[in-house]
Coordinates of C-alpha atoms in Angstrom, one line a residue:
M84 CA 19.2 7.6 1.5
R85 CA 21.1 10.1 3.9
I86 CA 21.4 13.0 6.1
I87 CA 24.3 14.7 5.4
S88 CA 25.1 17.0 8.1
G89 CA 24.7 18.1 11.1
T90 CA 23.9 16.4 14.2
H91 CA 22.3 13.3 12.4
G92 CA 25.1 13.5 9.8
G93 CA 25.7 9.8 7.8
R94 CA 22.5 8.1 9.8
K95 CA 20.7 6.8 6.4
I96 CA 16.9 6.6 6.0
H97 CA 15.4 3.6 3.7
P98 CA 12.5 4.1 2.6
P99 CA 9.9 1.7 1.3
S100 CA 11.1 -0.4 -1.7
Q101 CA 7.5 0.1 -3.4
M102 CA 6.2 4.2 -3.7
P103 CA 4.7 4.5 -6.8
K104 CA 4.0 8.0 -5.7
T105 CA 6.6 9.4 -4.6
R106 CA 10.6 10.9 -6.4
P107 CA 12.9 11.3 -3.1
T108 CA 15.2 14.1 -4.0
T109 CA 18.8 12.7 -4.4
D110 CA 21.0 12.7 -2.0
I111 CA 24.0 14.5 -4.3
A112 CA 20.7 17.2 -5.5
K113 CA 20.1 16.9 -1.9
E114 CA 23.4 17.5 -0.2
G115 CA 24.2 20.3 -3.9
L116 CA 20.6 22.5 -2.6
F117 CA 22.0 22.2 1.1
N118 CA 25.5 23.4 0.4
T119 CA 23.7 26.3 -1.7
L120 CA 22.4 27.2 1.1
Q121 CA 24.7 27.2 4.5
N122 CA 26.2 29.9 2.9
Q123 CA 23.4 31.9 2.7
F124 CA 20.5 30.5 5.7
D125 CA 21.3 29.6 9.1
F126 CA 19.2 26.9 10.2
E127 CA 19.8 27.3 13.8
G128 CA 15.9 27.8 15.6
I129 CA 14.5 28.3 12.2
S130 CA 10.4 26.9 11.5
T131 CA 9.9 25.4 8.3
L132 CA 7.7 23.7 6.1
D133 CA 7.8 20.9 3.8
L134 CA 5.9 20.6 0.9
F135 CA 4.9 16.7 -0.9
G136 CA 6.3 15.5 2.2
G137 CA 7.6 12.1 0.6
T138 CA 10.3 9.9 3.1
G139 CA 10.9 13.7 4.5
S140 CA 14.8 13.6 3.9
I141 CA 14.6 17.7 3.5
S142 CA 13.3 17.7 6.7
Y143 CA 15.0 15.5 8.4
E144 CA 18.4 17.0 7.3
L145 CA 16.8 20.1 8.5
A146 CA 16.2 19.0 11.7
S147 CA 19.6 17.3 12.3
R148 CA 21.1 21.1 11.3
G149 CA 19.4 23.0 14.2
A150 CA 16.2 23.9 13.1
T151 CA 13.1 23.4 15.6
Y152 CA 9.8 23.0 14.2
C153 CA 9.7 21.6 11.2
N154 CA 6.0 20.5 9.7
I155 CA 6.1 18.2 6.6
V156 CA 2.8 17.6 4.6
E157 CA 2.1 14.4 2.7
Q158 CA -0.8 12.9 1.8
D159 CA 0.3 9.5 0.9
K160 CA -1.1 7.1 3.8
K161 CA 2.3 4.9 2.8
M162 CA 4.9 7.7 3.1
Y163 CA 2.9 9.2 6.3
E164 CA 3.4 6.1 8.2
F165 CA 6.9 5.9 6.9
I166 CA 8.0 9.7 8.1
K167 CA 5.9 9.2 11.3
N168 CA 7.9 6.2 12.4
N169 CA 11.5 7.6 10.8
I170 CA 10.2 10.7 13.1
Q171 CA 10.1 8.5 16.3
T172 CA 13.6 6.6 15.1
L173 CA 15.8 10.2 14.8
S174 CA 14.8 11.4 17.9
F175 CA 12.8 14.2 16.7
E176 CA 9.7 14.7 18.1
N177 CA 10.0 18.0 19.8
Q178 CA 11.2 19.1 16.0
C179 CA 9.4 17.2 13.1
H180 CA 5.1 17.3 13.2
V181 CA 3.8 14.8 10.2
I182 CA 0.4 16.1 8.9
K183 CA -1.6 13.7 6.5
M184 CA -3.3 15.9 4.6
D185 CA -3.2 17.4 0.4
V186 CA -1.2 20.3 0.2
F187 CA -3.4 22.1 -1.7
K188 CA -5.4 21.9 1.3
Y189 CA -2.7 22.9 3.7
I190 CA -1.5 26.1 2.3
L191 CA -5.6 27.2 2.0
Q192 CA -6.0 26.6 5.9
C193 CA -2.4 28.2 7.1
K194 CA -2.3 30.2 9.6
D195 CA 1.3 30.0 10.5
Q196 CA 4.2 31.8 8.4
Y197 CA 7.8 29.8 8.1
D198 CA 11.6 30.9 7.7
F199 CA 12.2 27.8 4.8
I200 CA 9.4 26.0 3.0
F201 CA 10.2 23.8 0.7
A202 CA 8.1 22.4 -2.2
G203 CA 9.2 19.0 -4.2
P204 CA 5.5 17.5 -5.3
P205 CA 5.2 14.9 -8.5
Y206 CA 6.9 16.3 -11.5
A207 CA 4.0 16.0 -13.4
L208 CA 1.5 17.8 -11.2
K209 CA -0.8 19.4 -13.4
E210 CA -1.1 22.7 -10.8
I211 CA 2.7 22.3 -10.5
D212 CA 2.7 26.4 -11.8
T213 CA 0.8 27.8 -8.6
I214 CA 2.4 26.5 -5.9
P215 CA 4.4 29.6 -5.9
D216 CA 1.9 31.8 -6.1
L217 CA -0.5 30.1 -3.6
I218 CA 2.5 30.4 -1.1
F219 CA 2.6 34.2 -2.5
E220 CA -0.4 35.0 -1.9
K221 CA -1.3 33.4 1.5
N222 CA 1.8 35.1 2.8
I223 CA 3.1 31.7 4.2
L224 CA 6.4 32.5 3.7
K225 CA 8.3 35.3 7.1
D226 CA 10.0 38.6 5.1
G227 CA 13.7 37.3 5.0
G228 CA 12.5 33.6 4.3
I229 CA 13.2 31.3 1.8
F230 CA 10.7 29.1 -1.0
I231 CA 12.3 26.5 -2.5
L232 CA 10.0 24.6 -5.4
E233 CA 11.7 20.8 -6.5
H234 CA 11.3 20.7 -10.6
T235 CA 12.1 19.5 -13.8
P236 CA 13.6 21.9 -17.0
R237 CA 9.7 22.1 -18.7
N238 CA 8.7 24.8 -16.0
N239 CA 10.5 28.0 -15.7
Y240 CA 9.8 30.7 -12.8
E241 CA 12.1 32.9 -14.2
K242 CA 9.6 35.5 -14.7
H243 CA 7.7 34.9 -11.7
R244 CA 7.4 38.3 -9.3
C245 CA 9.5 36.4 -6.5
F246 CA 12.1 34.5 -8.4
S247 CA 15.3 34.9 -7.3
K248 CA 17.8 32.2 -8.6
S249 CA 17.8 28.2 -9.4
K250 CA 20.1 25.6 -9.3
H251 CA 20.6 22.6 -11.7
Y252 CA 21.7 19.1 -11.1
G253 CA 20.7 17.5 -13.6
T254 CA 17.3 17.6 -14.8
T255 CA 16.6 18.4 -11.2
I256 CA 15.8 21.8 -10.5
F257 CA 15.7 23.9 -7.0
S258 CA 14.0 27.3 -7.9
F259 CA 14.3 29.9 -5.3
F260 CA 12.1 32.6 -4.1
S261 CA 12.2 35.2 -1.7
P262 CA 9.0 37.9 -0.8
K263 CA 9.4 41.5 -2.5
L264 CA 8.8 44.2 -0.6
T265 CA 6.3 46.8 -1.9

C-alpha cells in the first residue's frame, strides 16, 4: 500500500498482517479513482470525511495532495491505533484526525459539512444502501462537494436522486454523488 502522489507520493504504508474486519482499497483502484478526481476536483485546502477509515489510505492520499482537514472515522480499535500512529509517522497531525466511533452514530450527530466524503464500508454491510440517503439527509456534504461510495456490482445506485456517475475497477465500483440543487 502506498501514497500515490503529492508531498508524500511514493511513501509505503505497511498495514497490520491481521485485519479481519478491514478490506483496504487496492492501489490500482485508488490510483484510478484519484486520476479521475484530479481532473474534476482541487484538493488544496478542502475538508474531507473518510467513513470506515480502515487503514486510512484514502485520507493520507488526500492530505498528501493538499487537503487541510481530514476526519477519519474508524470503529475497530486496532485500525484506529494504526491510523493514529500513521498520522504521527507521516506528520499529518495538523491535517488528519481519527475518530473512534461507529460511522452511523457519527453521521447522525455530525454538525460539520465537508467538501469531499469517501465511504469504503465492508462490502457485506447490511446497511450499505442507507449510506447515501444519510449523507444527504444530514446535509454533511457542501454544495459543489463530492461523495463517493465504494461497493461491489451487487449494489446499484444509478437511480439515487444524487447519483452522478460510477467508475469500475474490476469488482470494485466507486459511485459518485453530488447534492442536487432544488
